[in-house]
Every structure is written in C-alpha cells, then in structure tokens.
Coordinates of C-alpha atoms (C1' of nucleotides) in Angstrom, one line a residue:
Chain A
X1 CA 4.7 33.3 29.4
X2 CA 1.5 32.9 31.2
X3 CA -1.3 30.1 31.9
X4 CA -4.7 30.3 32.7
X5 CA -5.1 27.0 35.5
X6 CA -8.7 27.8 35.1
X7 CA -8.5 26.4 31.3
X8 CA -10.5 23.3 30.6
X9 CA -7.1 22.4 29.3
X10 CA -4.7 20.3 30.6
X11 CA -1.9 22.4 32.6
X12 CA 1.3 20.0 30.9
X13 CA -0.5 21.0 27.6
X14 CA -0.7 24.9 27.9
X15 CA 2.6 25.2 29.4
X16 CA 4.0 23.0 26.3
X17 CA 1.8 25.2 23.7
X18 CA 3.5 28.2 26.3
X19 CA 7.2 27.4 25.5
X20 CA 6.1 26.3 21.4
X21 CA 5.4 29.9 20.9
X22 CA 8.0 31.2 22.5
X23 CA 10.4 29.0 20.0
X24 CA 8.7 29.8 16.9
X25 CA 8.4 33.2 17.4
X26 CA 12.1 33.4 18.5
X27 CA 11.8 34.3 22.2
X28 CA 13.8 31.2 22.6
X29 CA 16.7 30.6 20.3
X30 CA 18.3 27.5 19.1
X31 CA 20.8 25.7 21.8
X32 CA 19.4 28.4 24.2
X33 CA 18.5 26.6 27.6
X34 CA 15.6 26.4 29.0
X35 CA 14.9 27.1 33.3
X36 CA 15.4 23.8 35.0
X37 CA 12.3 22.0 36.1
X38 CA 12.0 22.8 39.3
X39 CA 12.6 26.6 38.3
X40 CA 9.8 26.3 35.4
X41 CA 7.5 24.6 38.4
X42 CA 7.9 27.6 40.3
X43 CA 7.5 30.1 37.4
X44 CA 4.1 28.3 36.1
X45 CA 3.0 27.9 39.8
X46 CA 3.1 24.2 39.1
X47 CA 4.3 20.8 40.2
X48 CA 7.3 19.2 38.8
X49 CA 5.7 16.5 36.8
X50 CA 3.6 18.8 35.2
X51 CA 6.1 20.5 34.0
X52 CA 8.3 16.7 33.2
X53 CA 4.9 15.9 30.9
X54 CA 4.9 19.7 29.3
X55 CA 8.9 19.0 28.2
X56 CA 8.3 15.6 27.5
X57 CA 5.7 16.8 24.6
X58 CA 7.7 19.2 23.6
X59 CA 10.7 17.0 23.3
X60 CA 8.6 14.2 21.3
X61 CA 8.1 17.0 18.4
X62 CA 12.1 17.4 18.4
X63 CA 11.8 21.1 19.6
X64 CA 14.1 20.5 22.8
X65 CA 16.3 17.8 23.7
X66 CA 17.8 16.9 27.6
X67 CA 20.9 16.8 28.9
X68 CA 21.3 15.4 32.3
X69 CA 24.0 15.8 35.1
X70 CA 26.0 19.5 36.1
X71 CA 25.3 21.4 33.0
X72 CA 22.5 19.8 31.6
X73 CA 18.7 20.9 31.5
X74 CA 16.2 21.2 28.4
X75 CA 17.6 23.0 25.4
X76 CA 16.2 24.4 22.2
X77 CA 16.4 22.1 19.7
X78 CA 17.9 23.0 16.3
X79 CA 15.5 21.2 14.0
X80 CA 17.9 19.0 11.8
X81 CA 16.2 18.1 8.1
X82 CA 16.5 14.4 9.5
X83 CA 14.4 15.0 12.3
X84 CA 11.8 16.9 10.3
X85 CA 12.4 14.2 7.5
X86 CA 11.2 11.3 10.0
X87 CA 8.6 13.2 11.6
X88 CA 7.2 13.6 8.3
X89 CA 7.4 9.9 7.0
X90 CA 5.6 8.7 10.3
X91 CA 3.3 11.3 9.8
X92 CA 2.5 10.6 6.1
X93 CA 2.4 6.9 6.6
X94 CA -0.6 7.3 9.2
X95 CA -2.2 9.8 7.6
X96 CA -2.5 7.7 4.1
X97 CA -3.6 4.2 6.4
X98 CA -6.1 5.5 8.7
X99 CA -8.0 7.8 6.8
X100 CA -8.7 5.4 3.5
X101 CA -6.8 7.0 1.1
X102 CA -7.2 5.6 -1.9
X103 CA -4.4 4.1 -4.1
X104 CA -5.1 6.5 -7.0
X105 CA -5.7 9.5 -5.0
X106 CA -1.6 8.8 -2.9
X107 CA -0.1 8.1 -6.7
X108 CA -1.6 11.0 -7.9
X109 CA 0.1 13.1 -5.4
X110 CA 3.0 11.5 -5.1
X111 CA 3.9 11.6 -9.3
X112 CA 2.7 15.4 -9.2
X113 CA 5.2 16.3 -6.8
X114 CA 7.7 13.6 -8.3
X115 CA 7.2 15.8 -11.5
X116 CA 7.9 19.2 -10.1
X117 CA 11.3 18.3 -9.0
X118 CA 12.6 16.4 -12.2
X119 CA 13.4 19.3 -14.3
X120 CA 15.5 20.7 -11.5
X121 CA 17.1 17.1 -10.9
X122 CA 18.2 16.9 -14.3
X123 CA 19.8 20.0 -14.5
X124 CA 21.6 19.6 -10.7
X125 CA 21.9 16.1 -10.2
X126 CA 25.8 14.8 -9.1
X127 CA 27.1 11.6 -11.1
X128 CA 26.9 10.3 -7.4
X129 CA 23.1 10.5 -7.5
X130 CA 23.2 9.6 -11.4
X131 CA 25.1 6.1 -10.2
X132 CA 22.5 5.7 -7.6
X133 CA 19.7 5.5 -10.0
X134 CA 21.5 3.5 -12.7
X135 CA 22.6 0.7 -9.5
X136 CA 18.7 0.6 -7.8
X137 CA 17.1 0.3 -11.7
X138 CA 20.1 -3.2 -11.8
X139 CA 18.9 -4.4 -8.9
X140 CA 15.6 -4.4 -9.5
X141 CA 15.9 -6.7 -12.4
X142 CA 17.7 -9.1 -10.3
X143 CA 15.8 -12.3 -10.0
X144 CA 14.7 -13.6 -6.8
X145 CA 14.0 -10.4 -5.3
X146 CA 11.1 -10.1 -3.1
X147 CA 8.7 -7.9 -3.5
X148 CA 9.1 -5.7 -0.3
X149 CA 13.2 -5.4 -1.9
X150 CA 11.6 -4.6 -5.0
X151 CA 9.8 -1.9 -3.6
X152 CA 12.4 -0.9 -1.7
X153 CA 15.1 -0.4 -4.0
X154 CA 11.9 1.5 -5.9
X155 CA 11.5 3.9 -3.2
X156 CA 15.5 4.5 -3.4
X157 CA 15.5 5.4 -6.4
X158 CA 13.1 7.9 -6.8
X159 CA 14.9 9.7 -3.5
X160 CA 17.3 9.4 -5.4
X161 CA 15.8 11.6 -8.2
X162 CA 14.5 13.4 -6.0
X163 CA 17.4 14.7 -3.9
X164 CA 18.6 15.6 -7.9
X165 CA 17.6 19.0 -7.3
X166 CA 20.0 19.4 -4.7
X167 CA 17.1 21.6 -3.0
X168 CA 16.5 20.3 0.9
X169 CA 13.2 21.4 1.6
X170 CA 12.2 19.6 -1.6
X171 CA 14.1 15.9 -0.2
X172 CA 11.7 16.9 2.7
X173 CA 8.5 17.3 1.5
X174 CA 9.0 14.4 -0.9
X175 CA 10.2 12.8 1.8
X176 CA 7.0 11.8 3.0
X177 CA 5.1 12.0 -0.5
X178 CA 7.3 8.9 -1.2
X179 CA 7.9 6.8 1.5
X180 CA 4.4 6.9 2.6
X181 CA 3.8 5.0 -0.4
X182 CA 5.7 2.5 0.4
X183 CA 3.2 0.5 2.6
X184 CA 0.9 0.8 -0.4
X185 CA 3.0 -0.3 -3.1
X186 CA 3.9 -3.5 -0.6
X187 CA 0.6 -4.2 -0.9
X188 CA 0.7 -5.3 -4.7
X189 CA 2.5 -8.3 -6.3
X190 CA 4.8 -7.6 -8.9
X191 CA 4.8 -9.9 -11.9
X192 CA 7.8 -10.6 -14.0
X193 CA 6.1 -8.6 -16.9
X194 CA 5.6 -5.9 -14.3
X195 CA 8.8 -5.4 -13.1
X196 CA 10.2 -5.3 -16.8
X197 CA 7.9 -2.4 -17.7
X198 CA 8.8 -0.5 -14.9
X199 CA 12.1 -1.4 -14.8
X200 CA 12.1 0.1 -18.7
X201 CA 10.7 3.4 -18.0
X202 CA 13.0 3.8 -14.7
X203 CA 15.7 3.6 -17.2
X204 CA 14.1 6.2 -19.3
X205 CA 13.9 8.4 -16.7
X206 CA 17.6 7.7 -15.6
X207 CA 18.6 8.4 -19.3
X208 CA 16.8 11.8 -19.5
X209 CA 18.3 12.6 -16.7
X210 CA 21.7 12.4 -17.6
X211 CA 20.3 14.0 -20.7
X212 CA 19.7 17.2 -18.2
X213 CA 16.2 16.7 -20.5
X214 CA 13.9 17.7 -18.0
X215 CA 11.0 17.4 -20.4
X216 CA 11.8 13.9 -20.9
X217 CA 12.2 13.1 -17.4
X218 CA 8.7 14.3 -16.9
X219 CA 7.0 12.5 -19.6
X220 CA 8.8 9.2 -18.2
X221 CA 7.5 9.9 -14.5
X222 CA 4.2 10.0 -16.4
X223 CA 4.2 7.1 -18.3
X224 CA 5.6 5.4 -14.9
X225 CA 2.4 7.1 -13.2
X226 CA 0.0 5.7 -15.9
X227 CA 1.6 2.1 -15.4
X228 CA 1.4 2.1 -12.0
X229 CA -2.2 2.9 -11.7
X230 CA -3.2 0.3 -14.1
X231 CA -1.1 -2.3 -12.0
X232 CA -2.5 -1.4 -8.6
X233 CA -6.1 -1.2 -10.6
X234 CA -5.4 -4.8 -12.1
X235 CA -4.2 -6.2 -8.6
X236 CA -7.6 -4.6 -6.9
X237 CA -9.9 -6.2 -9.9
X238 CA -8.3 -9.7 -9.3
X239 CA -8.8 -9.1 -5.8
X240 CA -12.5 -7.7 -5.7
X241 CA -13.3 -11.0 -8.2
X242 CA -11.8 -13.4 -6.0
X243 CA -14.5 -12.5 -3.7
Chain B
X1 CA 5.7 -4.8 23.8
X2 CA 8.6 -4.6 26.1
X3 CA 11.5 -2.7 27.1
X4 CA 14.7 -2.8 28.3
X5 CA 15.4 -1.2 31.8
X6 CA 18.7 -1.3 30.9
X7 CA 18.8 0.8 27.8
X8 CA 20.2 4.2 28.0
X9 CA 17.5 5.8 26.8
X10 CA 14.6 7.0 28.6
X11 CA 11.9 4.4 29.8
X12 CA 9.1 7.3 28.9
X13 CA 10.9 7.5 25.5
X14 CA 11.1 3.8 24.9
X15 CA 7.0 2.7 25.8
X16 CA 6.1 5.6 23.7
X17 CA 8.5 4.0 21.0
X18 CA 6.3 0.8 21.6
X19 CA 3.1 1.9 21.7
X20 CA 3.9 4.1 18.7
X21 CA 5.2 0.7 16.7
X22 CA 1.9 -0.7 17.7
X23 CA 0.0 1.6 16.3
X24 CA 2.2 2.0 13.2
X25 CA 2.1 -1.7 12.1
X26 CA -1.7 -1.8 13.4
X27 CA -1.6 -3.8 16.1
X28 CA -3.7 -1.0 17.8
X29 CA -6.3 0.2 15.6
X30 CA -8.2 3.3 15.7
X31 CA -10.4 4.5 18.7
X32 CA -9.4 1.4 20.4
X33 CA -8.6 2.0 23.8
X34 CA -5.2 1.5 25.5
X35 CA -4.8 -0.1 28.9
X36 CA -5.0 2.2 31.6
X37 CA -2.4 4.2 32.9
X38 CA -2.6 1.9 36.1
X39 CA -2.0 -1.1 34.3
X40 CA 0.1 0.3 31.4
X41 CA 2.6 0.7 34.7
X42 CA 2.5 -2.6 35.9
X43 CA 2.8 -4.2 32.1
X44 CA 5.6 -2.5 31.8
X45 CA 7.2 -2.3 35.3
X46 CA 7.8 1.3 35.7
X47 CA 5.6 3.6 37.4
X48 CA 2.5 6.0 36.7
X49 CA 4.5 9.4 35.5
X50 CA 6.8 7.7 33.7
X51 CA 3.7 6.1 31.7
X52 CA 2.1 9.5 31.6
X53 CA 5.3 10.9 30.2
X54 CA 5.2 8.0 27.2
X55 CA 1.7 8.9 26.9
X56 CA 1.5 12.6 26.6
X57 CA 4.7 12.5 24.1
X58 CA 1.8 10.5 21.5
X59 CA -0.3 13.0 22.3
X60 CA 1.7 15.8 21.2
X61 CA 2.2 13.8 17.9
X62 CA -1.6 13.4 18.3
X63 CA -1.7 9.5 17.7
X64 CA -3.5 9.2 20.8
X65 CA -6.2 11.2 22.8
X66 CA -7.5 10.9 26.4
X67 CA -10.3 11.2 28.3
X68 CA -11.3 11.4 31.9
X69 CA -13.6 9.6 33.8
X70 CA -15.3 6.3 34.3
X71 CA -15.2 5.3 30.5
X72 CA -11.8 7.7 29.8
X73 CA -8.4 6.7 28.9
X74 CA -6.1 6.9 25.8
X75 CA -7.5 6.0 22.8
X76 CA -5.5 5.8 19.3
X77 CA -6.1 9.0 17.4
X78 CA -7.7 9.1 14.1
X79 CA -4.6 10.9 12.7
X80 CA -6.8 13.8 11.0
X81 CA -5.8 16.0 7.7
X82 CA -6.3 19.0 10.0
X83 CA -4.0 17.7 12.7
X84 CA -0.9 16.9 10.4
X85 CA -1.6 20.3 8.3
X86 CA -0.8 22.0 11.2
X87 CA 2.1 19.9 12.4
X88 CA 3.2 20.3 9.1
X89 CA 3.1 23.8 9.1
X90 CA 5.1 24.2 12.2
X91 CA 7.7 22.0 11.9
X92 CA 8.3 23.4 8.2
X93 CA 8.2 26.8 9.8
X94 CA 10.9 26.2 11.9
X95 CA 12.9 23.8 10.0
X96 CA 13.4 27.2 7.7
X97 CA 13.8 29.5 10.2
X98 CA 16.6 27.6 12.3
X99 CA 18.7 26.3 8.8
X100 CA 19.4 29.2 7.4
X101 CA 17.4 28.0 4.1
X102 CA 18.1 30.5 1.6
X103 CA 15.3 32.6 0.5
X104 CA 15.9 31.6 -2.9
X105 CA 15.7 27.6 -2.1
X106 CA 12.7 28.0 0.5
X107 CA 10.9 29.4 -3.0
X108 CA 12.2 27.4 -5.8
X109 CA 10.9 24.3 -3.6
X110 CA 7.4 26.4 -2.9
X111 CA 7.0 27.1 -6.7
X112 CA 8.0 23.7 -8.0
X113 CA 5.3 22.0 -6.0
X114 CA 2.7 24.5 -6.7
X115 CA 3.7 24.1 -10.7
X116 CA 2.9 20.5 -9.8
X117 CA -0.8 21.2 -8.4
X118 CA -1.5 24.0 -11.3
X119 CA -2.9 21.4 -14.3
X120 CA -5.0 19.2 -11.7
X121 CA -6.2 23.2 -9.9
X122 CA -7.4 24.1 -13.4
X123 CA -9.1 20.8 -14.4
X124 CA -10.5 20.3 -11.2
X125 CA -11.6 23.7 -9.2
X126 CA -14.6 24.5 -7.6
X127 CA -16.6 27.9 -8.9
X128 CA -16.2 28.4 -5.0
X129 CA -12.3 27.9 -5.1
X130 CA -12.2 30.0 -8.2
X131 CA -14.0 32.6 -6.2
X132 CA -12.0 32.9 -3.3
X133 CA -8.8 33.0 -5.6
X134 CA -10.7 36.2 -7.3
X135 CA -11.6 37.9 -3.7
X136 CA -8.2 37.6 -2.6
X137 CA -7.3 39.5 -5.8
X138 CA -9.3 42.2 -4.9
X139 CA -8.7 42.5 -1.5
X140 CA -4.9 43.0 -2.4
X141 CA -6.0 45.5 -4.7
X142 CA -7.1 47.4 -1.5
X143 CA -4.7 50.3 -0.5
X144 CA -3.7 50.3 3.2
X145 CA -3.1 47.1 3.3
X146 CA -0.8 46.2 5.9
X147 CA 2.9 44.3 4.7
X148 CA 1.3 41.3 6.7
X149 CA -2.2 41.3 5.8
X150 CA -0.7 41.1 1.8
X151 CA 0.7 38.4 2.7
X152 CA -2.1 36.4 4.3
X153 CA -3.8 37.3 1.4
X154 CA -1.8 35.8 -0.5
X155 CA -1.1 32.8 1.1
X156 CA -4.9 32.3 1.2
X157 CA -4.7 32.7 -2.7
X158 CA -2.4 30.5 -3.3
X159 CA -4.1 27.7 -0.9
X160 CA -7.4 28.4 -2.2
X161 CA -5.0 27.7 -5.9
X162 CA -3.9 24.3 -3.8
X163 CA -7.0 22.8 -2.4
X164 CA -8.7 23.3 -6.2
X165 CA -6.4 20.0 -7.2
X166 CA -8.9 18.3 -5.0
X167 CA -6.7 15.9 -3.7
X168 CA -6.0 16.2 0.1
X169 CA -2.6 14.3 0.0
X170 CA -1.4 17.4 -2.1
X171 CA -3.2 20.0 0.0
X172 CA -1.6 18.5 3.0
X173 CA 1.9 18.2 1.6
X174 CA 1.8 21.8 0.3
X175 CA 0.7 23.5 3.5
X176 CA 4.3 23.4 4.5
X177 CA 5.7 24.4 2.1
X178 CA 3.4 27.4 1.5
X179 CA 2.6 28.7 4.7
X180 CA 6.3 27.7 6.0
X181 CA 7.3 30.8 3.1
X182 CA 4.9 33.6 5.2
X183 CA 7.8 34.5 7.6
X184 CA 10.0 34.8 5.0
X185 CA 8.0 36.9 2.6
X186 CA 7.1 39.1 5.9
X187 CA 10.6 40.1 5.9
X188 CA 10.2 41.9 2.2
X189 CA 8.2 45.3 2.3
X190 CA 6.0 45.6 -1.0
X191 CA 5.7 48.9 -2.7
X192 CA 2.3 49.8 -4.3
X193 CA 4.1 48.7 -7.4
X194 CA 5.4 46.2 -6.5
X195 CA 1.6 44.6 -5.6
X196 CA 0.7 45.9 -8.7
X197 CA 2.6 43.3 -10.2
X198 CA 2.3 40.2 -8.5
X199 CA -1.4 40.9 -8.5
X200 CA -1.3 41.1 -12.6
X201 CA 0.1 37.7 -12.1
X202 CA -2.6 36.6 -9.8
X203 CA -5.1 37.7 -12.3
X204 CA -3.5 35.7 -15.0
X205 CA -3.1 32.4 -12.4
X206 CA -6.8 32.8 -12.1
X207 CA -7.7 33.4 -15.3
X208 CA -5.9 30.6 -16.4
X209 CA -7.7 28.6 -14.0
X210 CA -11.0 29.7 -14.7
X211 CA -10.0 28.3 -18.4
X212 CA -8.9 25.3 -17.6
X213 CA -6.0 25.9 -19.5
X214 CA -2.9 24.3 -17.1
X215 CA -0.1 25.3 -18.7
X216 CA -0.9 28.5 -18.6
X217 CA -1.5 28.2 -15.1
X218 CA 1.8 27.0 -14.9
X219 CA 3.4 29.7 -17.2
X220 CA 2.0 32.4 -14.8
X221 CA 3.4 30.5 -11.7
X222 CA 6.4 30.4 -13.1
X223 CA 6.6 34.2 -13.9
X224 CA 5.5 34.7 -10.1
X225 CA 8.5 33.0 -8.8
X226 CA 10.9 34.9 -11.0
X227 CA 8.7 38.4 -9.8
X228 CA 9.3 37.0 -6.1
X229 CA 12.7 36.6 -6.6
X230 CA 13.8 39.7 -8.1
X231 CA 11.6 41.7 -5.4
X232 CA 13.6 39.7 -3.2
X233 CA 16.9 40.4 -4.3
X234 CA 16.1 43.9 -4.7
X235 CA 15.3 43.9 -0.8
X236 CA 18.5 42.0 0.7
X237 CA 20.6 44.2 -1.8
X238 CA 19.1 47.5 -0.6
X239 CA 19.2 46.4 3.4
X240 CA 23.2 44.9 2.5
X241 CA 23.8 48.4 1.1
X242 CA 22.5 50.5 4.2
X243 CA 25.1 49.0 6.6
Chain C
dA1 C1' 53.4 24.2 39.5
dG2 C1' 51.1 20.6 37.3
dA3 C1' 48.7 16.3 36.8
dC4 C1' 45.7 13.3 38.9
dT5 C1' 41.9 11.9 42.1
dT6 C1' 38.1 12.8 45.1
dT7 C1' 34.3 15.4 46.4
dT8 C1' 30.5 18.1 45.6
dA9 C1' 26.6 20.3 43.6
dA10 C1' 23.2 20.6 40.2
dA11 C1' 20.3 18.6 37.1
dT12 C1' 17.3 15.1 35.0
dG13 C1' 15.2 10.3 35.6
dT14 C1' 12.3 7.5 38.4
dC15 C1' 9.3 6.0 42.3
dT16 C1' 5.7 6.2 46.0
dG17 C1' 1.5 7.6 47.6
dA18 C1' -2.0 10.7 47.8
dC19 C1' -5.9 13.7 46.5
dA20 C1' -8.9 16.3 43.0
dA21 C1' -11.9 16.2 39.3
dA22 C1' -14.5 14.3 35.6
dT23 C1' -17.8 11.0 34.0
dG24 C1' -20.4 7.1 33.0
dA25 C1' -22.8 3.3 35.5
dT26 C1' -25.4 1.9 39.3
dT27 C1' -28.6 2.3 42.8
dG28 C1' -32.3 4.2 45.1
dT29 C1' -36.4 7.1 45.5
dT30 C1' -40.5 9.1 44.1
Chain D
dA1 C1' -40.7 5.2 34.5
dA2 C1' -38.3 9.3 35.4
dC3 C1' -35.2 11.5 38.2
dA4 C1' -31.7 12.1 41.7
dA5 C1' -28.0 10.5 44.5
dT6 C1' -24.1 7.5 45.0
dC7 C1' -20.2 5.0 43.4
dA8 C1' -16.4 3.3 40.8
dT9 C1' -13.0 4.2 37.5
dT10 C1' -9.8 6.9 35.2
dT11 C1' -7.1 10.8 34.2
dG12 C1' -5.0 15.3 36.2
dT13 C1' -2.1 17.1 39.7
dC14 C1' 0.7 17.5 43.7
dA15 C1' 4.5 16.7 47.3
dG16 C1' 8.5 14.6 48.6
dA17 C1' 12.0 11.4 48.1
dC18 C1' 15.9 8.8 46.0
dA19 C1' 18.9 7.3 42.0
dT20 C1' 21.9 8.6 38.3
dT21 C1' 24.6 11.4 35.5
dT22 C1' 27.8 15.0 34.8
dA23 C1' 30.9 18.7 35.1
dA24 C1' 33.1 21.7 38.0
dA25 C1' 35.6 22.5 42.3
dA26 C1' 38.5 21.0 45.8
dG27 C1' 42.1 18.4 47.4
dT28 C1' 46.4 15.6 47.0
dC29 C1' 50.5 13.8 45.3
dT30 C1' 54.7 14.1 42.5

DNA sequence: AGACTTTTAAATGTCTGACAAATGATTGTT
DNA sequence: AACAATCATTTGTCAGACATTTAAAAGTCT
C-alpha cells in the first residue's frame, strides 16, 4: 500500500482509496484490525490527522468501524444488509431530488423492479409477511389518516411484498427503488376516491399472493402502476393550471 | 443545527449527521456553499479537524465537494448518476462478498431485475445499444479469451441490455446488482462449450431485442439464469469432490 | 488461592497553533 | 487597457499536547 504525495489529490483521500482496495480485494478481511493511527502515520509518511480524515471516510461508507480504549483501533467492517440498506435509501432519495427525476420516469422503475420480485413473493412469502400486507391495506382505509401515514403504510406494504421473496439482495436493491419514492408520493394528495382505488388493487395483489399466482400479482402491480401515474399526472395538471 | 457535546457519539460523526439532514430536507441546496471550515468550528464549538473530519465523511458519500483557495470551500454535491453507480457497485460488491450470499440468491435477484428491464430494453433500445449487445457477442466468440475478459464481456452485454430501458433510475439500480455478480462468476472457469452456450442465449437475448418482441427477451433471460446455474452447480460440485 | 481493587498502558477523540499551497480579487505598473 | 505583482481567503498538512476510554496487569485483602 503505497501513495504518491506528489498527486494533485488530497493525501486523506489516496490513503482512504489505499485501504478500500485493500478491503475489496480481500487483503483485509472482515473484523481484521487495522495499524493504529499513529502506526498508519508512520507507514504513509504522514501526519496523524491525515490519516484521522482517511479513516473517517472510510468509516462514513461503513467499511471500518472504531473502537476506543486498550484493545481498540479501526477494524474491518462486516457490511450488514442494514447498513447497505440505509446507505442505499439516502442515496436513492438524493439521487431522485437533485437531479429532476421525473415522477413517471421513478414509477416506472420502481413498478418494474416491484414486478420482478412478485412471482417469487408469491411462491416464498411467510403468513407473517401475508398478515403484514392484509394489516397496512386496513389501515389505509382508516379515515383520518394523513396523507404522509397514507404513504407510509404504502411504502410498508410493498416491503412487505417485497421481502416475499425471501431473497436479501432483492429487499436491498428495492430497498432504495421504494423508499426513494416516498418523498415523491408525499408530494400528491390523496382523495377519498383515490385511496379506494388503490386500496382495491392492494387487495388484489394481497389476494394473488396468497394465491401463490404470481401472474396475478403482476398484472395487479400493473394496474396499481397505471393508477398511480394517472393520479400523480392529474395532481401535476391541477397544479400547472392553477398557475 | 446543533449538537450535543455530551452525546456518546463522535462530534465529527454528529455535524456530519447535521449537515447531511440539511442537505437531505433541503435546507442546503445544490452548489451552495457551506460556511467555512473556520466558522463551521466556531458555530458549532469544536475545533478545525474535528470539522474537517465531519466534512471529509460527506465527501466520501460525495454530498459535498471542496475547493481551495480564495473562492474555495465545501459546496453541496450534485449527487451525480455516475457517482452513486459506483457507490453502488462497491458497496453491493462487498455486501456479497462478506455475507456469504449464496451463488444461487446473488443470481436469482440479478435475473429477476434484468427480467424486469427486458420488455422496456426491447421497446426502447438504441441501434447503438443493439450494437454493442451484438459486438460483445462476437468478441466472446473469440477463442483465447481469458476466464476474466468473458466475463467483462458479458457484463458489458448485459449493461449495454440495461441502459437500452432508457431509464437511468433502472440503469442505476441494476449496476449493483450486475456488476456486484463479476466476482462471483470469476470464480466459475467456462469451457469452450460452455460459452458456446450462454452465447446461443445472447444471440437469442438480442435477437429478441432487435424484434421488439419482450417476452421473448424475457424467455431467453430466463433460460440464461437456469444455464448459469447449472454451470454453477456443476463447478462447486466438481471442486467439493476434489477435496 | 481466589476475589476484588488499583494502576497502567494503549488507543482513539479532541484541541491549539502553525505553516504550505492554491486561487480569485485587488492593486499597481506600463 | 493589458498585464504583472501582491494580497487575502480558504483548504491541506503538520507537530505536539491533553482528555477519555478500555482492557489488561499488578497489587491487596480475605
């Protein structure tokens, strides 16, 4: 593990990028510890908060974590599917508000994906996940919920779905697909009418599930799909006319 | 934004927490340009390296940038597709590598999401996406082809395969999930038969593509998984009988 | 000998103060 | 007006110090 201190690059960067590698390629293995600071100064022939800033970045991406006192130090990180999951939300949620995604383009994506794990959720899912549906799909006809519940017991319910397949990289990588909706779905008002007609095909989708009818499941995140872009289209016409 | 001296967690941990809020909820907008390290110190009474620290663990998460100089400082980061591609990519790398994610999960969640991008691919490609899908082909027709450079191959296939749905959300989402796979299909050695095979599939992905005929697209996706599989299984089951 | 307390050493967390280097703005000169 | 020199601001880096945490080692008492 080498740096060049004649980089344009910041020194706290390289020797981050330095240690990365040596973790994704496996020179470093998980729970391994890393030199102490002061050793790691001396190593890269640099000062101690250079170093500090290096494990710092390398701690904000979850790939070491600290331990102080006797024993502790900087140790590899064993990258839990919570970590990853939150990393990925936070990510997904910025990436959709500063780059003007638009609605239809984040729905899109989001039902695709949604799609690909139904027919595996309604083979796999537990009677746990089953009851988890069926109790967010009551909820949401509650009256007198606000629309940021509404959308919140949404979002739980499709995770729901979702962890179906019982397959955790797909949780992950809907993980983000989903809840990076969320801000976007806050951004419409539900009607009465609209609640009912999701609510309707949420149940669809809960019966085809228990069903283990994958197809069915599909055709209902479809028609959930089509309604959902015609609400968010309605809400932007209203909006754009007001004007 | 504040922060409590008193809390057990790190000071540089807890102003990168609040700047990171701020930027979340948009109370700092993009390319607007935080306070100086100098007086990001006093404001929250701690001193320079600790604010470095906070500030270099956004930057690894690249919500912010910095510049030096008269003008310089930290600015918020236009989160960029690029950018969270390749966080993606990592933290999916070695989210597989250090769970022991079972070959056979890692691909059932690759294929599923590709099936989900195969009828918007085939609708939507560019003759330029189509093309690259059909040079890819050929080059793994090539003989001496390294194990490695089959694989590259064909992860640049199956992206090319991605990016034709036209939609970056889904591009950006199955980057993980694709390129996370390449370690794991590095492990398998392919006979020449072997590529025969998964390149007949290719051919019919593309094909299908070309006609704009998605389920068909879909169908061959579906055969490639259950080819990938087998050719995996076959692998373990040889190296388990060795020992 | 065994259980408890105290001491110690090692490590991270934080602070102070300083200098280097980059860079745009300002000023001065031709 | 164009160009050059200077300056001020800001980040990047360094050295050294002290605080805090933690577990192990040493010591003490029953």
């Amino acid at each position: 593990m080498k740096i060049d201190p004649n980089s344009p690059a910041d020194l706290s960067a390289q020797i981050a990028s330095a240690i990365r590698d040596a973790i994704v390629t496996g020179h470093l293995i998980v729970d391994e510890r890393l030199p102490s600071e002061a050793e790691l100064a001396e190593q890269f022939q640099v000062s101690r908060p250079t170093v500090r800033e290096a494990l710092k970045r390398l701690a904000a991406q979850s790939l070491i974590r600290t331990q102080r006192g006797a024993t502790g130090g900087a140790f590899v990180n064993r990258l839990s599917f919570e970590d990853a999951y939150c990393q990925q939300v936070t990510t997904s949620t910025l990436l959709l508000s500063m780059n003007a995604v638009s609605f239809d383009t984040a729905c899109e994506a989001r039902y695709a994906l949604e799609r690909a794990c139904a027919p595996l959720s309604a083979t796999r899912r537990s009677a746990d996940q089953l009851a988890t549906m069926r109790a967010e799909i009551f909820r949401q006809g509650q009256p007198g919920l606000t629309d940021e519940a509404f959308c919140a017991s949404d979002v739980a319910f499709h995770r729901a779905l979702v962890d179906g397949a019982h397959n955790p990289v797909l949780s992950y990588q809907l993980a983000g697909a989903v809840e990076a909706m969320q801000p976007l779905m806050n951004m419409i008002t539900f009607t009465a009418r609209d609640r009912q007609s999701i609510l309707v095909l949420h149940s669809q989708i809960a019966d085809a599930v228990e069903a283990c009818d994958g197809a069915a499941a599909v055709a209902g995140l479809t028609a959930l799909e089509e309604e959902t872009r015609k609400l968010a289209a309605d809400v932007f016409a209203r909006r754009a006319a007001k004007r």
